[in-house]
Coordinates of C-alpha atoms and ligand atoms in Angstrom, one line a residue:
X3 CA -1.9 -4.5 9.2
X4 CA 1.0 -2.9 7.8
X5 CA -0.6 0.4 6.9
X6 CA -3.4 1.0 9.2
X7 CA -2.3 1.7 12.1
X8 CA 0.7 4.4 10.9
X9 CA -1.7 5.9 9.0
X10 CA -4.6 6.2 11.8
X11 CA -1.8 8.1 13.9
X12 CA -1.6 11.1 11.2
X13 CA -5.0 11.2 11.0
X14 CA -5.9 11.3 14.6
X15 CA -2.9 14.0 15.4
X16 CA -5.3 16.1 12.6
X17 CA -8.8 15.3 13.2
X18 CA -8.8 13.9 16.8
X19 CA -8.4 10.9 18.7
X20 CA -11.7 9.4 18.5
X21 CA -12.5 10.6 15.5
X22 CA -10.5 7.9 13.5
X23 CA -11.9 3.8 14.0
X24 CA -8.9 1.3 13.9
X25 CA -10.5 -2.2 13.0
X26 CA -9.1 -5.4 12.3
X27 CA -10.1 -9.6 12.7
X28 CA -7.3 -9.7 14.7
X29 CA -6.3 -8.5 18.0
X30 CA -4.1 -5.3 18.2
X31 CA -1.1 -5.0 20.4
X32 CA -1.5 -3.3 23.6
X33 CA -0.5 0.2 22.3
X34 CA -3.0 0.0 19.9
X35 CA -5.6 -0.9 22.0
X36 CA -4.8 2.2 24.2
X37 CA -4.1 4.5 21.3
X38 CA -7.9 5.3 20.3
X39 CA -11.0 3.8 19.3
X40 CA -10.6 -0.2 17.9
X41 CA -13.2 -2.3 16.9
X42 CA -14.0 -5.6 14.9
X43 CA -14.7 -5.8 11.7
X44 CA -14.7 -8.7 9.2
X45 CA -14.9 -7.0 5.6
X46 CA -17.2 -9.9 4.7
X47 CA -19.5 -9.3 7.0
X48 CA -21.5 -6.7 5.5
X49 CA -24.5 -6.4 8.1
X50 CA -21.5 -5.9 10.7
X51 CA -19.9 -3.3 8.6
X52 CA -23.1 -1.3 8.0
X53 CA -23.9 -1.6 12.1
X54 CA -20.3 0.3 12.6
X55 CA -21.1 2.9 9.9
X56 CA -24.4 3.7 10.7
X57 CA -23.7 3.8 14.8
X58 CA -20.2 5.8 14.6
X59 CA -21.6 8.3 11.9
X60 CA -18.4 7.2 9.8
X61 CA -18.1 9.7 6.5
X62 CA -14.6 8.2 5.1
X63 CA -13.9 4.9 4.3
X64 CA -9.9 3.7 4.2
X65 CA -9.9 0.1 2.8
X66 CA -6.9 -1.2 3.5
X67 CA -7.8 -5.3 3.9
X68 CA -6.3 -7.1 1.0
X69 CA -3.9 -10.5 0.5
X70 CA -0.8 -9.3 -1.1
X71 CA 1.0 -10.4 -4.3
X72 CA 2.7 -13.6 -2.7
X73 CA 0.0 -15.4 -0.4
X74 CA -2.6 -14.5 -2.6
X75 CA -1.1 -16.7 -5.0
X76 CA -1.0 -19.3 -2.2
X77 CA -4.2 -19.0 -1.4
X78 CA -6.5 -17.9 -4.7
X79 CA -9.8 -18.8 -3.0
X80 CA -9.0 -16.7 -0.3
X81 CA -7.8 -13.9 -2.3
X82 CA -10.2 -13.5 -4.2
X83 CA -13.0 -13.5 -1.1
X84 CA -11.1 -10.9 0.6
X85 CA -10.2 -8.8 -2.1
X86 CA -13.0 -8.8 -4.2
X87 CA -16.1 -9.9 -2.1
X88 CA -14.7 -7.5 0.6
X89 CA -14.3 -4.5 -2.1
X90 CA -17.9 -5.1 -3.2
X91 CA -19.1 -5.1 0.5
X92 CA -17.0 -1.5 0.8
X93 CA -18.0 -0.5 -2.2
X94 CA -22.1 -1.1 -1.4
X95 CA -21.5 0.6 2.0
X96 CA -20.0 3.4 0.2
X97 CA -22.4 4.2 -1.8
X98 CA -25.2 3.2 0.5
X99 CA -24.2 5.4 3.2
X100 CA -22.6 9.0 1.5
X101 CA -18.9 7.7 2.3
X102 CA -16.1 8.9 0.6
X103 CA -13.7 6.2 0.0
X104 CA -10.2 5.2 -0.5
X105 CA -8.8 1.9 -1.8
X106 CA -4.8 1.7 -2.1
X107 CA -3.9 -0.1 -5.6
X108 CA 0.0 -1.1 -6.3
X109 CA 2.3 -1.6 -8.8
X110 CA 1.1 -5.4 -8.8
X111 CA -1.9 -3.4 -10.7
X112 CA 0.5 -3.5 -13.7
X113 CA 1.6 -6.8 -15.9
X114 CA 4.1 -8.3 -17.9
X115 CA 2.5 -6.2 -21.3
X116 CA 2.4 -3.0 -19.1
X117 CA 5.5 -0.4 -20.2
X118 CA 8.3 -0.8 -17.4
X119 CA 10.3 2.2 -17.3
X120 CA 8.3 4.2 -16.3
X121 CA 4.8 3.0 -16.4
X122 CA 2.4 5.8 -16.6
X123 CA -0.9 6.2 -14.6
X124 CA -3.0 5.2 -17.9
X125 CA -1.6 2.0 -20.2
X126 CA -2.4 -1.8 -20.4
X127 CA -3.3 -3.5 -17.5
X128 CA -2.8 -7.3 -17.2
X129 CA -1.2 -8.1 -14.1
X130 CA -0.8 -12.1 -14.1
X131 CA -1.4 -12.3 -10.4
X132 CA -4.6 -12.9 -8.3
X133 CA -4.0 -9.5 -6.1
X134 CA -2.9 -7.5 -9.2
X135 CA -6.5 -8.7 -10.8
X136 CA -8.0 -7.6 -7.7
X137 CA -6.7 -4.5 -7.6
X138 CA -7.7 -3.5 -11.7
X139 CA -11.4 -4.7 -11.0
X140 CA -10.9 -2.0 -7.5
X141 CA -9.5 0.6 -9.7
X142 CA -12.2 0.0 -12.6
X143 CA -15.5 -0.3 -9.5
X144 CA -14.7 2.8 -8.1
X145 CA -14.2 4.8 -11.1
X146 CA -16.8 3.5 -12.7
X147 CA -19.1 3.9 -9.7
X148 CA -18.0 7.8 -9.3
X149 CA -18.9 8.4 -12.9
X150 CA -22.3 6.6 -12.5
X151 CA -23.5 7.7 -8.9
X152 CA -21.0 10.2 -8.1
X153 CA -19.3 8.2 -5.3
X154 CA -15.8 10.0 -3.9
X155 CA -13.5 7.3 -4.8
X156 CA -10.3 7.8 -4.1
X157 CA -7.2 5.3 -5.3
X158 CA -3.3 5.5 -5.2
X159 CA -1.4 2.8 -6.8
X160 CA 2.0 2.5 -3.9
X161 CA 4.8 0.9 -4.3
X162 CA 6.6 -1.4 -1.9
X163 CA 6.3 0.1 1.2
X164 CA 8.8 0.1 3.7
X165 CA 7.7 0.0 7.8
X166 CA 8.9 0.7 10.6
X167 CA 6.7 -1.3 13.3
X168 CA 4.7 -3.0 11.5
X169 CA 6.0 -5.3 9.2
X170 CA 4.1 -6.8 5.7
X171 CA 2.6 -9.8 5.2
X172 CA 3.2 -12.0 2.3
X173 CA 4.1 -9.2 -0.2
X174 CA 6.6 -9.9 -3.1
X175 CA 8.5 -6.2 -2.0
X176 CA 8.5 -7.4 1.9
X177 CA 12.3 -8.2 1.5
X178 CA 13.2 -4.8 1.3
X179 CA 12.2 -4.5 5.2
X180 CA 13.4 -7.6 5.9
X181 CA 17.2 -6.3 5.0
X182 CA 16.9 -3.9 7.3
X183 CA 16.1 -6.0 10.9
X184 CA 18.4 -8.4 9.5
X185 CA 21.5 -5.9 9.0
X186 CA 20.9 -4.8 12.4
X187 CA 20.2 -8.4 14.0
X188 CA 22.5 -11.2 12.3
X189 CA 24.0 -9.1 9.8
X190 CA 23.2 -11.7 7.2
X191 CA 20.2 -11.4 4.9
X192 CA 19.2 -14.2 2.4
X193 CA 17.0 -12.5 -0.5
X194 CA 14.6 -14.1 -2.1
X195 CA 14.8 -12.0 -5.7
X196 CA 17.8 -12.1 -7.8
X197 CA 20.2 -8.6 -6.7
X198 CA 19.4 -6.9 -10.2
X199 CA 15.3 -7.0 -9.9
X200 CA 14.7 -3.5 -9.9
X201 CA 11.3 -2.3 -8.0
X202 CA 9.6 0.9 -7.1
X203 CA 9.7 1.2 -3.4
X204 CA 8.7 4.1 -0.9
X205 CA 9.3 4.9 3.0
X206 CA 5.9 4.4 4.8
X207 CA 5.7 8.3 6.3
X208 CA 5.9 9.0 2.2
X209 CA 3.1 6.6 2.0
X210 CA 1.1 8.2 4.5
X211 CA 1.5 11.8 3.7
X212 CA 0.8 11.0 0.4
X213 CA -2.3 9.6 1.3
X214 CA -3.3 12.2 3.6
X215 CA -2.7 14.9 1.4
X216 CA -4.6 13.1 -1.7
X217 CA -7.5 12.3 0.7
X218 CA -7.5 16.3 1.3
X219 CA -6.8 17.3 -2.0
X220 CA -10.4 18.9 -3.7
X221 CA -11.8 17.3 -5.8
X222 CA -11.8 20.0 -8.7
X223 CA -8.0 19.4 -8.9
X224 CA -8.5 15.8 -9.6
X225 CA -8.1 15.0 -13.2
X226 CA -8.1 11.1 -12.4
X227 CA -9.3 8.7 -9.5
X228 CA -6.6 6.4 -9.3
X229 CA -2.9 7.7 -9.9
X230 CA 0.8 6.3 -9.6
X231 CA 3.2 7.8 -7.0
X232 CA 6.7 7.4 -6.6
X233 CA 9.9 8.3 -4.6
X234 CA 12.3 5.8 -5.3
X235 CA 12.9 2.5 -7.4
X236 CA 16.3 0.5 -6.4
X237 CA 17.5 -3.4 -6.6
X238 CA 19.0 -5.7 -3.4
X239 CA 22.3 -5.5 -4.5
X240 CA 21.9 -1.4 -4.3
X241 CA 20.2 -1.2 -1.1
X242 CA 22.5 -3.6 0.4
X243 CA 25.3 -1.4 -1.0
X244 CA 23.8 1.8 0.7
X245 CA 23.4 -0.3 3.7
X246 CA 27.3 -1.2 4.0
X247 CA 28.1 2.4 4.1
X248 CA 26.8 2.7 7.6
X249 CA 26.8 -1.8 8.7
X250 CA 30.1 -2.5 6.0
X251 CA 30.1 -6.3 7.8
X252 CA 26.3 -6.9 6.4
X253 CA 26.5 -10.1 4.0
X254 CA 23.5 -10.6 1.5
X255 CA 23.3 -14.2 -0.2
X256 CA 20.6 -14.7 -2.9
X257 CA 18.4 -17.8 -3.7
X258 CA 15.4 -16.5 -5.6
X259 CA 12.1 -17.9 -5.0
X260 CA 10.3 -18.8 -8.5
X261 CA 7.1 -17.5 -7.6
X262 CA 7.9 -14.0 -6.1
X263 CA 11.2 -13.2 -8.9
X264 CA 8.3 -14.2 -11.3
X265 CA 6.2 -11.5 -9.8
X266 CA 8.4 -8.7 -9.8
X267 CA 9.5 -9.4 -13.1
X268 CA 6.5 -9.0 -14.2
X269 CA 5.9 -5.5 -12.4
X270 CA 7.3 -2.1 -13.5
X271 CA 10.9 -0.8 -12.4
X272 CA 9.5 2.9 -12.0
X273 CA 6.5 4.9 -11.9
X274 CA 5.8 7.9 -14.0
X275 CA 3.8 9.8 -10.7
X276 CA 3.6 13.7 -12.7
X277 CA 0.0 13.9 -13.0
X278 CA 0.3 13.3 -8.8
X279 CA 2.5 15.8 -8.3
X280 CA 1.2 18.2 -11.1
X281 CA -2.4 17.3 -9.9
X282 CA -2.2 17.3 -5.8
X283 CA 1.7 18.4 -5.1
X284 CA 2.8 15.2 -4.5
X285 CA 6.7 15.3 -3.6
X286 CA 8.4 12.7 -1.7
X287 CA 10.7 13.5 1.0
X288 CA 12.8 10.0 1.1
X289 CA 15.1 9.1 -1.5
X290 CA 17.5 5.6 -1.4
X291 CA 20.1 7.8 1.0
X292 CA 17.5 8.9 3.4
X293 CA 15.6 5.9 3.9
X294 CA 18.7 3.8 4.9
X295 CA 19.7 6.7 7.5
X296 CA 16.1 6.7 8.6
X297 CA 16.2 3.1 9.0
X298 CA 19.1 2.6 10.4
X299 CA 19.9 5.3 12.7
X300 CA 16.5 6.5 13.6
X301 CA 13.5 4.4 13.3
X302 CA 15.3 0.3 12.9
Ligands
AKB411 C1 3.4 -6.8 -2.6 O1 4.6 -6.9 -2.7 O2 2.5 -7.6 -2.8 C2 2.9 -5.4 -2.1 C3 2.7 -4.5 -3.2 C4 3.8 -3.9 -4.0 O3 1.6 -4.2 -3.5 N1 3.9 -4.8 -1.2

């Protein structure tokens, strides 16, 4: 999906080629096919899943399947057999098999009764969507089952994530990669969230560092399992602004969609990430100026 694949390719430049499994239902394209190993994997399928562990001596886990905030509201059934049937299955596996395991959360972990500005790693949780539930029951399995059995769970909470190649699916945040192919194709983007709906957001190398170095990080200078990390929180009407600076002719119109402006209003503006950084060392290296050069200029 969005993440997998970016995130396979800093592993695999550190560990080796074939020591990092790609898996998906679907089929990859070519270059991902050719990069390193791929195989299937359906996470409901847990017989499947075990067969892969057990014959490719696997020792970490990266759970990335998951509907996002959007089309998991579309689809609650499905959501909830992906997300939390599939987490179980993971989880099982993990602790079946010695794997250490990480499971991204999200600020769609956090609800309309959560503090905004900033919300801190530890506070009320009760997101009003299907993938924010999901992503609560993740955080509270895996820290529940490290305290019980000892299990290496691992969790960051991201915020919307911005690709390069590989775009999101269904996410309430995924406008703030549309912009960008649209300032470069038609020069006219139509956003679905009202310009002042302020969000966290995050370049995706950011994303994968950060995930990278927190997988790495040991485990004595953990103080919790599942922490916030931030770079950078801005609204449409700003990155649009920082867009003009290089593409002045781009034109944004707005005509919010109910369901997704409900959705972010209901999520925090910012992320309070200091036990991260104090913890691990996070420390983002793209702010609201260098993503839109990155974006723009480098990496479209
Ligand atoms: C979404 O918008 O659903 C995701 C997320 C913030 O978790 N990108």
């Amino acid at each position: 999906g969005q993440l997998g694949m970016g995130l396979a390719e800093m592993l695999r430049k550190q560990y080796g080629t074939d020591n990092v499994i790609l898996s998906d239902i679907k089929k990859p394209p070519p270059h991902i096919f050719r990069s390193g190993p791929f195989v299937y994997a359906d996470v409901l399928d847990y017989k499947h899943l075990r067969e892969l562990i057990i014959n490719n001596q696997i020792t970490w886990l990266v759970h990335y399947s998951a509907l996002l905030s959007a089309v998991g509201e579309a689809n609650v059934a499905l959501a909830r057999k992906i997300n939390i049937t599939g987490l179980h299955n993971v989880l099982d596996l993990a602790l079946e098999n010695c794997l250490r395991l990480f499971v991204p959360s999200t600020i769609g972990a956090f609800g309309p009764s959560s503090p905004r500005d900033p919300v801190p790693d530890l506070c009320v949780q009760r997101p009003r969507t299907i993938y924010g539930v999901s992503k609560v029951h993740g955080e509270l399995m895996g820290e529940y089952l490290h305290h019980k059995h000892g299990l290496d769970f691992r969790c960051l909470r991201y915020p919307g994530v911005i690709s390069v190649n590989t775009p999101p699916g269904g996410g309430t945040t995924d406008y703030a990669v549309q912009i960008f192919h649209d300032a470069l194709s038609t020069g006219h983007h139509e956003c679905y969230l009202r310009p002042d709906t302020r969000l966290p957001m995050m370049h995706i190398s950011d994303c994968h560092r950060a995930t990278v170095e927190f997988m790495q990080a040991p485990e004595c200078q953990l103080s919790l399992r599942t922490y916030n990390i931030a770079a950078m929180s801005f609204t449409p009407e700003e990155v649009a602004q920082e867009i003009r600076k290089h593409l002045p002719q781009l034109k944004v119109t707005y005509s919010p969609d109910s369901v997704r402006q409900t959705i972010a209003d209901s999520w925090p503006v910012r992320f309070d990430d200091s036990n991260a950084r104090r913890d691990w060392g996070w420390a983002p290296a793209f702010g609201l100026e260098e993503l839109v050069v990155i974006k723009l200029v480098y990496q479209p």
